[in-house]
Each structure stands twice: as C-alpha cells, then as structure tokens.
XYZ file of C-alpha atoms in Angstrom:
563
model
C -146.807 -55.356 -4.616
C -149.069 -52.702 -3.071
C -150.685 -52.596 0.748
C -152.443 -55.659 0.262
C -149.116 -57.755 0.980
C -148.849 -55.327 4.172
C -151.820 -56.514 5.326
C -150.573 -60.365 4.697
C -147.686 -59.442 6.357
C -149.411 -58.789 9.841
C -151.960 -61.204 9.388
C -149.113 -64.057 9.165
C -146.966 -62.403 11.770
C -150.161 -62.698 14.271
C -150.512 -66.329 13.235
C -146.761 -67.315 13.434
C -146.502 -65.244 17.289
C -149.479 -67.176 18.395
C -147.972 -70.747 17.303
C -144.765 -70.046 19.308
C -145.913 -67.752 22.082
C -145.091 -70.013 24.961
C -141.876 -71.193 23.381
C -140.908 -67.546 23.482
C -142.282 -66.567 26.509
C -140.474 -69.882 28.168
C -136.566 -68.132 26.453
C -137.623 -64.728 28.772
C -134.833 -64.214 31.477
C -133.702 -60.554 30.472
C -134.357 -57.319 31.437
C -137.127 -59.101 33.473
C -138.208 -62.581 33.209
C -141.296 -62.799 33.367
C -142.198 -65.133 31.049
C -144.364 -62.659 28.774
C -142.027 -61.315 25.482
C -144.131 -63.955 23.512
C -147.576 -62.685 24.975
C -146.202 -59.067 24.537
C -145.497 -58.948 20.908
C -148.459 -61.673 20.164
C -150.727 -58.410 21.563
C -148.893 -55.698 19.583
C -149.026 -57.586 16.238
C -152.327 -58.024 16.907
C -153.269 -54.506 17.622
C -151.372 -53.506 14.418
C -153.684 -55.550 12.727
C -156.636 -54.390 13.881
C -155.719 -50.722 12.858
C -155.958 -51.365 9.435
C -159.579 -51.535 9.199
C -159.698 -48.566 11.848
C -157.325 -45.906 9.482
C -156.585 -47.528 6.531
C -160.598 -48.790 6.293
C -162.629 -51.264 4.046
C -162.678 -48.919 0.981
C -160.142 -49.698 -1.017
C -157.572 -47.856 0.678
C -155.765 -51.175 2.173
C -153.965 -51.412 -1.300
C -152.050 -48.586 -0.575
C -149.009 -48.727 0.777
C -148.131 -45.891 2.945
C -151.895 -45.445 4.272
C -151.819 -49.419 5.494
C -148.258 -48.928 6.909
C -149.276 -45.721 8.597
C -152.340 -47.641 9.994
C -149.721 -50.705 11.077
C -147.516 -48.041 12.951
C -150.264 -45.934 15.009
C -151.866 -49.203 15.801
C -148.552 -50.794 17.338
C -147.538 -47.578 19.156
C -151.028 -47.937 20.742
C -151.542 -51.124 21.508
C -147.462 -51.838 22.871
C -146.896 -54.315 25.151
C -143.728 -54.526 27.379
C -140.376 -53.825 25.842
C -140.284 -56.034 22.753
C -143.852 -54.652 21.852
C -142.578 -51.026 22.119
C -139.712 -51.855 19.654
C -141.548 -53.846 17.194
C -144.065 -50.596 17.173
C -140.749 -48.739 15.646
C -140.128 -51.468 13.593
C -143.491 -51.549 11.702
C -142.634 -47.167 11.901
C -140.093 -47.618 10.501
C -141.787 -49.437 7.580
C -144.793 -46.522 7.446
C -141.880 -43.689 7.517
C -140.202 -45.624 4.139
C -143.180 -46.199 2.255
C -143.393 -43.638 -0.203
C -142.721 -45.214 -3.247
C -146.427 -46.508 -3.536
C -145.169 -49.817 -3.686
C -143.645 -52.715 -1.359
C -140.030 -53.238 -2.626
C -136.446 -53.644 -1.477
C -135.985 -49.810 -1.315
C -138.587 -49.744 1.364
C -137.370 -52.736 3.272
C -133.612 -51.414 3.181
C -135.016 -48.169 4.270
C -137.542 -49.577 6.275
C -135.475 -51.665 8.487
C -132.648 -49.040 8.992
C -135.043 -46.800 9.673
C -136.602 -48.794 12.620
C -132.679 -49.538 13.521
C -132.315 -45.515 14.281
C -135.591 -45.290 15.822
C -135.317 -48.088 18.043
C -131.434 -46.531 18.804
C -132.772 -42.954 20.458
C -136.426 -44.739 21.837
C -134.112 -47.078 24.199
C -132.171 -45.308 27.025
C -129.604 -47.877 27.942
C -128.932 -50.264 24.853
C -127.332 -53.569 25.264
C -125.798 -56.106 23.041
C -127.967 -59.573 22.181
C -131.292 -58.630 22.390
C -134.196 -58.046 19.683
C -132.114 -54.418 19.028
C -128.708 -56.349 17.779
C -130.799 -58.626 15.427
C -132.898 -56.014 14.139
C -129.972 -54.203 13.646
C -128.018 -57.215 11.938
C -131.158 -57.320 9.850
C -131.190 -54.014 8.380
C -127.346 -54.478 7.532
C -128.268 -57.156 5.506
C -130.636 -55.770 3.849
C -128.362 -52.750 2.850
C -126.352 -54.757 0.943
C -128.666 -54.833 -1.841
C -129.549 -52.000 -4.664
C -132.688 -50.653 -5.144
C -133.674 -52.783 -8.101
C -132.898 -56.163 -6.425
C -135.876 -58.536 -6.294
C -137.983 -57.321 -2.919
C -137.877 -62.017 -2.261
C -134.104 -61.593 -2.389
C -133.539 -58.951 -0.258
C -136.519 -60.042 2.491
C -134.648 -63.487 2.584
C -131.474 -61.882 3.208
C -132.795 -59.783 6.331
C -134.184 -62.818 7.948
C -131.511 -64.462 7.622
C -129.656 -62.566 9.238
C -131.506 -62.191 11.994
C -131.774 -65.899 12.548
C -127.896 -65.799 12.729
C -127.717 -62.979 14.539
C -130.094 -64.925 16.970
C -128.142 -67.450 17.712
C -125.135 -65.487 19.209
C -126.936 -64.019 21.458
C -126.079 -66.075 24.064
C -122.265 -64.895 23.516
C -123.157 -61.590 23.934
C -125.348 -61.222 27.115
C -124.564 -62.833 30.078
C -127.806 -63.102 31.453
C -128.736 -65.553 28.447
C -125.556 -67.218 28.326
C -125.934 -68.005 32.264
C -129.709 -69.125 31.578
C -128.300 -71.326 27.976
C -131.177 -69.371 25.923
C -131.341 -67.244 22.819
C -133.092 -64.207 23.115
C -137.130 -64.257 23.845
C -137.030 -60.689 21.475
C -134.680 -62.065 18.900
C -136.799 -64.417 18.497
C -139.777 -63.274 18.304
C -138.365 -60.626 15.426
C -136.925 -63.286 13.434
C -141.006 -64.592 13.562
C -142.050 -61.465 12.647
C -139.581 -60.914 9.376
C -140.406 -64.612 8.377
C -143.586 -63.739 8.197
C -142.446 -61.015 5.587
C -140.888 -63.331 3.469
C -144.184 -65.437 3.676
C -145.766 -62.574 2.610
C -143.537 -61.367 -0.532
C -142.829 -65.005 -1.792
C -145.734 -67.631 -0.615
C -143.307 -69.756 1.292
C -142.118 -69.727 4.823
C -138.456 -69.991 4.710
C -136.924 -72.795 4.708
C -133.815 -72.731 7.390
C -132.342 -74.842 9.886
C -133.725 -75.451 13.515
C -132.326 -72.450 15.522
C -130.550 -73.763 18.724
C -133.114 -71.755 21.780
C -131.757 -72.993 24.330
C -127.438 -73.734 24.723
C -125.197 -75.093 26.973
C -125.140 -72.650 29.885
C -122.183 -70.677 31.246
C -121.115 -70.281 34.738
C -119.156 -67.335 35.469
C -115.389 -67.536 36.576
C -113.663 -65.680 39.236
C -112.384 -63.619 37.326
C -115.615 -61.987 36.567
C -115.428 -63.284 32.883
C -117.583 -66.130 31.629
C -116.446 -69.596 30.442
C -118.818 -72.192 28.845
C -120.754 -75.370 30.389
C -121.245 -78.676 28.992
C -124.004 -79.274 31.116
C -127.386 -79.023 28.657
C -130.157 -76.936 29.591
C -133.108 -79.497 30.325
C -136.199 -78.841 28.586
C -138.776 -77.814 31.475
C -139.533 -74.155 30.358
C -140.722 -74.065 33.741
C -137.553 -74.548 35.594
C -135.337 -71.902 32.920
C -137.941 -69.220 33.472
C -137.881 -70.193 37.660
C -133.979 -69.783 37.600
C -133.856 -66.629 35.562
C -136.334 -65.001 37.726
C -134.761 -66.063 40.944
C -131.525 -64.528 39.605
C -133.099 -61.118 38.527
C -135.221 -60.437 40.875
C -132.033 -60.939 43.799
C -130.277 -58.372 40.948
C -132.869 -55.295 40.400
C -135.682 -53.612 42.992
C -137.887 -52.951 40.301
C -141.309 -53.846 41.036
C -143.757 -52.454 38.571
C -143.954 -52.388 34.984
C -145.678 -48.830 33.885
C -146.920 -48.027 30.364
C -149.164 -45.591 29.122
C -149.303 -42.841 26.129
C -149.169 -39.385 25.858
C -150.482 -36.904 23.684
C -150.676 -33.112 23.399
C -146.867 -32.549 23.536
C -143.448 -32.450 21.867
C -139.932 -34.199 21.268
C -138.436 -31.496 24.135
C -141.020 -32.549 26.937
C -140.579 -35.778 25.718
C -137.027 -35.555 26.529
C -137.141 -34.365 29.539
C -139.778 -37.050 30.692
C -137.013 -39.533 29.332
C -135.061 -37.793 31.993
C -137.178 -38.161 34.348
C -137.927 -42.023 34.286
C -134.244 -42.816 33.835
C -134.013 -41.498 37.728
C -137.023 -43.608 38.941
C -136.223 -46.722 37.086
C -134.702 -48.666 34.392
C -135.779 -49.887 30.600
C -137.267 -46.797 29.571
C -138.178 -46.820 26.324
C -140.071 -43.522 24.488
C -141.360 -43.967 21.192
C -143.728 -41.696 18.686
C -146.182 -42.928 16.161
C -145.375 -40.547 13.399
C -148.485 -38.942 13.863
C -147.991 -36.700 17.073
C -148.657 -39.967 19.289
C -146.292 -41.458 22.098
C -145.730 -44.845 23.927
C -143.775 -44.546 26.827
C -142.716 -47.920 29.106
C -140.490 -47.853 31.991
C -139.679 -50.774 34.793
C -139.755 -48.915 38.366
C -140.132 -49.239 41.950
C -142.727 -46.107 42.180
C -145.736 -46.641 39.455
C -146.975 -43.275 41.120
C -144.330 -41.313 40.395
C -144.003 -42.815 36.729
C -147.193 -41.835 35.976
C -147.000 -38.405 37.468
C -144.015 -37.509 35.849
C -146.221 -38.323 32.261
C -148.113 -35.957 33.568
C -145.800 -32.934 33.117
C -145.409 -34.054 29.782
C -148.320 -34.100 28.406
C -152.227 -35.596 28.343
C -151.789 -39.132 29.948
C -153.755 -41.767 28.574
C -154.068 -45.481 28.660
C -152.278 -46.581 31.642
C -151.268 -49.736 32.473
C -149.400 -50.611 35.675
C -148.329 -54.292 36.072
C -146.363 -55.952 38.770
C -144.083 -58.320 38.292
C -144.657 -61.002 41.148
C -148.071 -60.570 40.690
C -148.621 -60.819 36.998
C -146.196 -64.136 37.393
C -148.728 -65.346 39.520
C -151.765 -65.216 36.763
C -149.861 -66.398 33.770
C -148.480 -69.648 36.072
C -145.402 -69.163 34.282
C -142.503 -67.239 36.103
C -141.747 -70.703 38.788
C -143.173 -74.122 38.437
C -146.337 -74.775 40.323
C -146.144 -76.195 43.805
C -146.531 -80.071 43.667
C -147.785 -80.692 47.160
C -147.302 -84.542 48.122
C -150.938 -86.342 49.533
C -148.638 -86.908 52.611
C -147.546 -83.328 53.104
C -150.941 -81.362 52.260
C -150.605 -80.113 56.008
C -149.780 -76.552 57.713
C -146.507 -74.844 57.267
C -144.911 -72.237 59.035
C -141.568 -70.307 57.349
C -139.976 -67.900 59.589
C -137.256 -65.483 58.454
C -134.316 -65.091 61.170
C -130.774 -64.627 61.991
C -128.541 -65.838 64.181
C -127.794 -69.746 64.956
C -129.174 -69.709 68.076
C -132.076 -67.893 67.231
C -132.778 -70.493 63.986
C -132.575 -73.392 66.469
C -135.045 -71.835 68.454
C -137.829 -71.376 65.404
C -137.009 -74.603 63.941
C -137.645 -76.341 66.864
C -141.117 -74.990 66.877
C -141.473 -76.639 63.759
C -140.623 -73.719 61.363
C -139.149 -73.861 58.466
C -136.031 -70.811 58.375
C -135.018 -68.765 55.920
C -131.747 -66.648 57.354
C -131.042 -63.343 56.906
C -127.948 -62.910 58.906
C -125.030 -62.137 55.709
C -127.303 -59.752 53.538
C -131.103 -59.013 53.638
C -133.591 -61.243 52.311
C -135.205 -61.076 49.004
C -138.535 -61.557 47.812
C -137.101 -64.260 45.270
C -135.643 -66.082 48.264
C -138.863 -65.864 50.443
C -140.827 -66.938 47.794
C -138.805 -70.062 46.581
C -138.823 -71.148 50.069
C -142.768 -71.090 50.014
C -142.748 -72.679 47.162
C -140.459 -75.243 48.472
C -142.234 -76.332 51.000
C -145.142 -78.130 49.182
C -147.894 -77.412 52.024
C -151.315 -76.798 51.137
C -151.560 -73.754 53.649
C -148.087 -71.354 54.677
C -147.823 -69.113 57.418
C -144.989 -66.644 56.940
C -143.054 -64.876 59.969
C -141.083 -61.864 58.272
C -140.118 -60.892 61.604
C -139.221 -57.442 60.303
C -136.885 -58.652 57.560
C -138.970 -57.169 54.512
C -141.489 -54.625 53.847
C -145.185 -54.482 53.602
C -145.259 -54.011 49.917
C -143.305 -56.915 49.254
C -144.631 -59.200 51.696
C -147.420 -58.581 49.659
C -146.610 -58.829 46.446
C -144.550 -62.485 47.381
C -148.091 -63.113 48.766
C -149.883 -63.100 45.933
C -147.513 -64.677 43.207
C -147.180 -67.944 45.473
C -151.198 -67.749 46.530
C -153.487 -69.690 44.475
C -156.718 -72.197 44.593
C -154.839 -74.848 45.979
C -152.243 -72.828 48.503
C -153.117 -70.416 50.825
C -150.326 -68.123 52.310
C -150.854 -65.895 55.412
C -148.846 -62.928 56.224
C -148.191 -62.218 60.053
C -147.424 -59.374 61.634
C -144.376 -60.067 63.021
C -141.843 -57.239 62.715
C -139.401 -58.601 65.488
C -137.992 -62.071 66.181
C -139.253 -61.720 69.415
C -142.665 -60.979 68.177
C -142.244 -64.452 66.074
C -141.087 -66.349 68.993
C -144.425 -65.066 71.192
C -146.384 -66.216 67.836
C -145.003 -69.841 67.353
C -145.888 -70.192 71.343
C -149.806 -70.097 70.294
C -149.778 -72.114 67.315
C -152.002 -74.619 66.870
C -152.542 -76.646 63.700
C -155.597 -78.254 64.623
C -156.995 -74.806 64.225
C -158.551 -73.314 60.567
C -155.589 -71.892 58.941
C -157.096 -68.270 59.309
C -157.862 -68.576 62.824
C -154.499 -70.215 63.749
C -153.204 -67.035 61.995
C -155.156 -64.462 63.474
C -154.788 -66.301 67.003
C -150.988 -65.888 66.477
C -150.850 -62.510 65.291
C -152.940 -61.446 67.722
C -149.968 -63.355 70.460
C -147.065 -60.747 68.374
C -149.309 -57.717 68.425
C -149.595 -58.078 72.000
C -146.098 -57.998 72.479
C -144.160 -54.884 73.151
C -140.832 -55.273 72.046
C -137.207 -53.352 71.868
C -133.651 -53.815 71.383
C -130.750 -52.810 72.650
C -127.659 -51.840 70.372
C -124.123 -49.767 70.420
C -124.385 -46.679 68.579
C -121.914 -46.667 65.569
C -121.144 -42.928 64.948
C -122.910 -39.218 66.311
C -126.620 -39.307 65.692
C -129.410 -36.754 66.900
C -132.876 -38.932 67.990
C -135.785 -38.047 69.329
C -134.561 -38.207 73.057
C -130.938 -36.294 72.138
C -127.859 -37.016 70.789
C -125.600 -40.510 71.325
C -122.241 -40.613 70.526
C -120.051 -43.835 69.162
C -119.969 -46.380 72.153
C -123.339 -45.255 73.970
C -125.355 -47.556 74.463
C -128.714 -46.631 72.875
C -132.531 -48.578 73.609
C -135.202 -48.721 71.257
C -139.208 -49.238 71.385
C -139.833 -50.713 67.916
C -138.164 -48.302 65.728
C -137.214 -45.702 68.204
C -134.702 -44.634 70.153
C -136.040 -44.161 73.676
C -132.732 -44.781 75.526
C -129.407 -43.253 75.221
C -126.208 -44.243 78.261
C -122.878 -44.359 77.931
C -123.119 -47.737 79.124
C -124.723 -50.917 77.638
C -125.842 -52.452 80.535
C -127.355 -48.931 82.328
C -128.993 -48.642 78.949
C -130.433 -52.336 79.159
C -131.711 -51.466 82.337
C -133.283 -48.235 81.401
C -135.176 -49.861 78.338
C -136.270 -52.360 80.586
C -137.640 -50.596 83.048
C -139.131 -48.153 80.609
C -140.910 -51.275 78.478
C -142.200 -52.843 82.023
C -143.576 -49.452 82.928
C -146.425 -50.200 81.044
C -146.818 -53.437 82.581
C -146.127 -57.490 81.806
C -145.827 -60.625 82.994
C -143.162 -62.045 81.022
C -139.773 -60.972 79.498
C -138.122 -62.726 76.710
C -134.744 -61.423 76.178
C -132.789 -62.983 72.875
C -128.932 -62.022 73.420
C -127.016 -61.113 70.234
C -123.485 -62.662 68.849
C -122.482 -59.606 70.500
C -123.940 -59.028 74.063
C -121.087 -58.443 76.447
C -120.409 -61.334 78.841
C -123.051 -61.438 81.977
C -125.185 -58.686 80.094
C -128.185 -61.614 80.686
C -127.408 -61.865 83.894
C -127.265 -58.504 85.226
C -130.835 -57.697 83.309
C -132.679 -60.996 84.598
C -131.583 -59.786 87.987
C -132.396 -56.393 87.226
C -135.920 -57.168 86.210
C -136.155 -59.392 89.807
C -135.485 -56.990 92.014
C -137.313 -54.068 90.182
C -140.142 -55.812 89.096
C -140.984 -58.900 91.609
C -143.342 -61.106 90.127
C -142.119 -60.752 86.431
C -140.935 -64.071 84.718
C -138.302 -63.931 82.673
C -137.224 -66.251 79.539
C -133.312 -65.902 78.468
C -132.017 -67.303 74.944
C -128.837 -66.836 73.275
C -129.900 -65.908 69.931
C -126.505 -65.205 68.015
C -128.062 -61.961 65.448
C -125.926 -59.608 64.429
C -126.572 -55.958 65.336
C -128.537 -56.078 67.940
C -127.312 -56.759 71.518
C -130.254 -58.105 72.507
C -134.045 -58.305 71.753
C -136.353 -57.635 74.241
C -140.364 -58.821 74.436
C -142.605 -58.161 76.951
C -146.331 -60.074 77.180
C-alpha cells in the first residue's frame, strides 16, 4: 500500500471525529474541561488533511508515502488545537519520521507509533497516567509485538485494540475521570483516529464491543485514596461537563489557553522556552514538525507573558489566545444553559459577603448571597450561583471579593441573548449596602445598575483592623497589636489603640465631609467599640447620622462608609 491509503487514512479519521465530536467533547473534565478535546482534534485532523494537496500536491506525488506523511505531519503541527491536537500532530510525526520504506506496512506502524510514543514523551512537560499519552503508548506496545513481515491488517487491529482497552481503564488511573465516571475525551478520540487506520488498511471499521464512556463515579475517602460508587453517571453531557468544570476551575488559576508557532530557532532555545512556560503555567506542551517548524501550547494566567517569552525564542507566528470562561460561553457547552421559569423572568441581585450578620443584612434587601467568610470565592462558585438563579437580568455585588479580570471573564461565560449580567462596582460591603439602598426594579436593568453604582462610588469607605506582625506603610511603621485605619486599600492610620485608631479614621474620612456613617462591626470588634465611635462621631461632628450593624466578617474590625 503506498500514500494513497495515507490519504484514506485522514480522510476517514476527519469523518469518524466529526460523527462523535460532541460525545467527546461531553467526556472533557481533565487538564481543563472545557468541553472542546472533540472540536480540538476534529480541527487538527482536518488541517492534516488539507496539507496534502498543499506539500504533497495533485501530481502524483500523494502515492508516495513519506512525501504524504510529511505533508500529514507539517499540516497537524500547524493547524494544532489544544492539547490532544498537539499530540496527535506527533502522532501523525511520528508516522512521517517512519516512512521510509516507500510503502505503508507493519514496520512503519510499529515504528510509527513508538515513534510518536517518544515524541509525545519529551513534547509534554508533566506526563500523567490515563490520558490520550497512556493509550497511545499501550498502542505502540501492541504493535511491537509483531515482526516486520506480519500482515500491516493484523498488526493495525492489534494497536487499536489496545487502545480501546487501554481506554477503558482510564478511569482507574486518573482521579479526575474516575471522580467525573468518564473515560478519557483524548483516549478516545485516538482510539477514533487508529480505527480509522484499520478502515483504511482493511475496508472495514472494526468490529468491537461498545466501550463503557462514562462509569460509575468515585468519591474520594478520607484517607485521600479513592473507593468506587454505585451511583451511575446520568446521561446529560451537560451536567458531567458542568461538574467537572466547577471542580477544576476551584483547583487551578489558569485562565488562558495560549498557542502559537515558532520558527527561526533551535531544540536549545526551544528548551529554554519550555523552561520558561513551565514557571508561568501548566500543560506545556512543545512539539517540532520535522521540518524546522514548532507548536508550542501552554495553559496560563498571563497570555502576555506566554507570548513574550516565544518571543526570545524565536519568530512568533500564529497566535491564538483563548480563555476558558469565555470560550465556554460560545460553545454553550462547559454548564447547562439557564432555564429561567415564565414566573421568575424578573431582576436579580447576588451579592458576595461574609459574616452572618452581614448576609442577613443583604438578603433582606432581597439579594441573593454567596459567602466568602472560610476561603475566597471562586469564579466557578460566582458563576454557578448566577446561573442558579434563573433571572432574566443579574446584578452582581463582588463587594471586593474578586478581581476585575475575573469579574469579567464570569461576566461573559454566564451573559447571553436571553440573560444579561451587570457588574457593579462595589469593592466594599459597605459600598454594597449603600447600593442595595437605591435599588429599584421598576427601573431598566442598566439604569437600575448605573443608579446603584453611582450610590457605591459615592461612598468613601475604610476599615479598621489589628495589625498582625511589623509592617512599614505609607504613614510609618505599626507593630503587632496597633491598631491600624485604612482608606480603601491604604493604611492612613496607625495607634496603639483600636479605638484611638477608630477615632482617627473617622475623623480623617469625615474631614472630607458626609452626612451619614454606616459602620458594620466585625466578629471581632472589642465590646463597646460601636459605642464609643457613634458617640465619637456626635460630639465631633454634630449633625452626622449614623447607622450601626453588627456584621460578624472576619478580619476586619469594622467597616466604615461615609455618604
């Protein structure tokens, strides 16, 4: 068989990815689910196809073997999408860098797939056990069982089956998919992929058993081991890929995915850009084409410094930044759709705080609270509470609990045609309280938000807190025990008393003027700290109203707003 069955080989890999993309894309819940290992290698295989006219061309070239396996390989390096699409570009590599015998048999598929096995061992920083690498891997042990004269059918069938075995443990050997009860989305996909290669070589799709996807799930035990579930894993793709995301986004703060090639360099630059990424992020995987070409993929929190760091290395080309949140947002994949009741298609308002007190005090208001008193909020948590809700419009009070860039990107993955969410600009839960007090929801949803940020930006607030250990700020240095006041962010106040310090911040913040003081005691105010400040602020500043709740935060002895 000669380059033609090459060429049959993609073309009925394409077709068999495209038949089970979503069923692949619904297994993805490792490294990062986000529903798109189907869509990635559909895309790859695809632009492996496409290369063959482009290098192998249309004169009679396709027929042979190394010159259409060549094409397949600089095509897939290109043209890589995500992590499985980066691998399967050294699989079909591997393929081009054993195809010297002018002819498609099992000495280039043994070859061939250990080969891709090595390549796919020193492109991956970090490998880990039950993913697409262990059944490729599983694959090409098969397929070394046979000698070089062995039927190329024989040998072929004997690879994928493997892999289809190898598949199915899988869950057994990552925890992620054994939590989630699926195979993996890689696995999968490369069991496709080498089906398609028997297709190829004999005619016939094999013939094998249903492959369990999806398992019973495990829970973990205490003892940090894993034991097995016999509750099934329903069926709603939907709800497996909104669980596994929920679970990996609470366990890694990467927010970008960053791909792009690079040319005009060598394996030692190459190295050291490997370095380089495995400090910024995680999944980095660095592959060549053969041919003097790389593909370089990396999951990060900075998609600047990614990209810059490819710049040291070499001419940058073909860059492709993607976010996670967002990208779950287009493909209507990552978490099931909001199913918003006729009866409940009204305004909703979620509000992140801490303390019981101070949660009594926004859900009276009507808000909807998300606490953040034991740990910090995530954007998984702040989003499945939007999400949750089932209104047609959301306002959101972060109230200083998360930053701009992920308010943001939470934003956009639960914002479509039929939900609106608005972001205020609430960075204290002071700030919130002062919003909540002007909301109207008779008002457009826009101008009930701008109306209410407006109320928060007008508020100046502070807090009051004991210093833990020596510190130098901008107004000197406190030691542990001082009491220490802060505008915003900064310290402006520094006693070696709370209370003096409470009064100082106060009568700094009303130096600027106000009518009204909210103060929001903490779990930890001392006894009579309230009262000593509301009389404070009566004798000092006659004419000033002031508002007292007993929020309960942590931290902070008090919060202080003035309007």
């Amino acid at each position: 068989m000669d380059g033609r069955v090459l060429t049959s080989w993609a073309r009925t890999a394409v077709a068999g990815l495209e038949a089970r993309c979503e069923e692949i894309n619904s297994l993805n819940v490792f490294p990062i689910p986000d529903a798109d290992t189907g869509t990635n290698l559909l895309f790859t295989m695809r632009a492996a196809l496409e290369a063959i006219d482009k290098y192998a061309g249309n004169d009679g070239h396709q027929t042979d073997v190394r010159q259409v396996a060549i094409a397949l390989a600089r095509g897939a390096v290109a043209g890589a999408r995500g992590n499985s699409g980066v691998i399967l570009s050294q699989v079909l590599r591997g393929v081009a860098e054993a195809a010297v015998t002018g002819v498609v048999d099992t000495r280039t598929v043994r070859t061939g797939l250990l080969m891709a096995t090595n390549l796919v061992t020193d492109a991956v920083s970090y490998l880990v056990e039950g993913t697409i690498v262990t059944v490729l891997r599983c694959a090409a042990d098969a397929a070394a069982e046979f000698p070089d004269d062995a039927p190329v059918a024989d040998t072929a069938r004997s690879a994928a089956d493997a892999a289809a075995a190898a598949l199915a443990r899988t869950p057994g050997q990552l925890d992620a998919l054994g939590t989630a009860g699926v195979v993996d989305a890689g696995g999968l996909g490369l069991v496709v992929i080498l089906d398609a290669f028997v297709a190829a070589v004999t005619g016939e799709r094999p013939d094998r058993a249903p492959i369990a996807l999806r398992v019973p799930r495990r829970q973990p035990s205490p003892d940090s081991g894993t034991e097995s579930s016999d509750v099934e894993l329903p069926d709603t793709s939907d709800d497996l890929a909104h669980r596994g995301h929920h679970s990996a986004c609470e366990s890694s703060h990467q927010d970008f995915e960053v791909m792009y090639l690079v040319a005009d360099t060598d394996e030692a630059r190459m190295a050291e850009l490997r370095n380089a990424l495995d400090e910024l992020g995680d999944s980095t995987v660095i592959v060549g084409d053969g041919d003097g070409g790389w593909s370089v993929h990396v999951h990060c929190a900075d998609a600047g410094a990614a990209v810059e760091a490819g710049l040291d290395a070499g001419r940058v080309h073909r860059i492709r930044v993607s976010s996670f949140l967002v990208d779950a947002r287009e493909q209507g994949r990552l978490l099931p759709p909001v199913r918003t009741r006729p009866d409940q298609d009204d305004r909703g308002i979620v509000a992140v705080v801490a303390g019981d007190g101070a949660a009594d005090l926004f859900s009276g208001e009507g808000a909807t609270v998300l606490r953040c008193d034991a740990a910090p909020v995530t954007r998984a948590q702040l989003l499945g509470i939007i999400r949750q809700l089932g209104r047609r419009e959301v306002l959101v009070l972060p109230n200083g609990a998360l930053s701009a860039q992920e308010l943001v990107a939470v934003s956009a993955a639960a914002r479509d045609s039929r939900h609106e969410v608005l972001l205020l600009a609430t960075s204290s839960m002071v700030q919130g309280l002062a919003s909540l007090a002007v909301h109207d929801p008779e008002r457009e949803a826009v101008d009930d938000a701008f109306a209410m940020s407006e109320a928060a930006a007008a508020t100046r607030w502070g807090s009051l807190r004991i210093a833990r250990e020596r510190a130098l700020t901008y107004v000197g240095t406190c030691e542990p025990g001082d009491g220490i006041g802060l505008m915003g962010h900064e310290v402006i106040v520094i006693e070696p008393d709370a209370v003096a310090a409470g009064k100082r911040l106060v009568d700094v913040v009303l130096g600027a003027g106000g009518e009204l003081v909210t103060l929001l005691m903490g779990a930890e105010a001392p006894a009579g700290l309230d009262t000593e400040l509301a009389d404070h602020i009566s004798q000092r500043h006659p004419g000033v109203e002031v508002m007292v709740y007993h929020g309960g935060q942590p931290g902070d002895l008090l919060q202080l707003g003035v309007e």
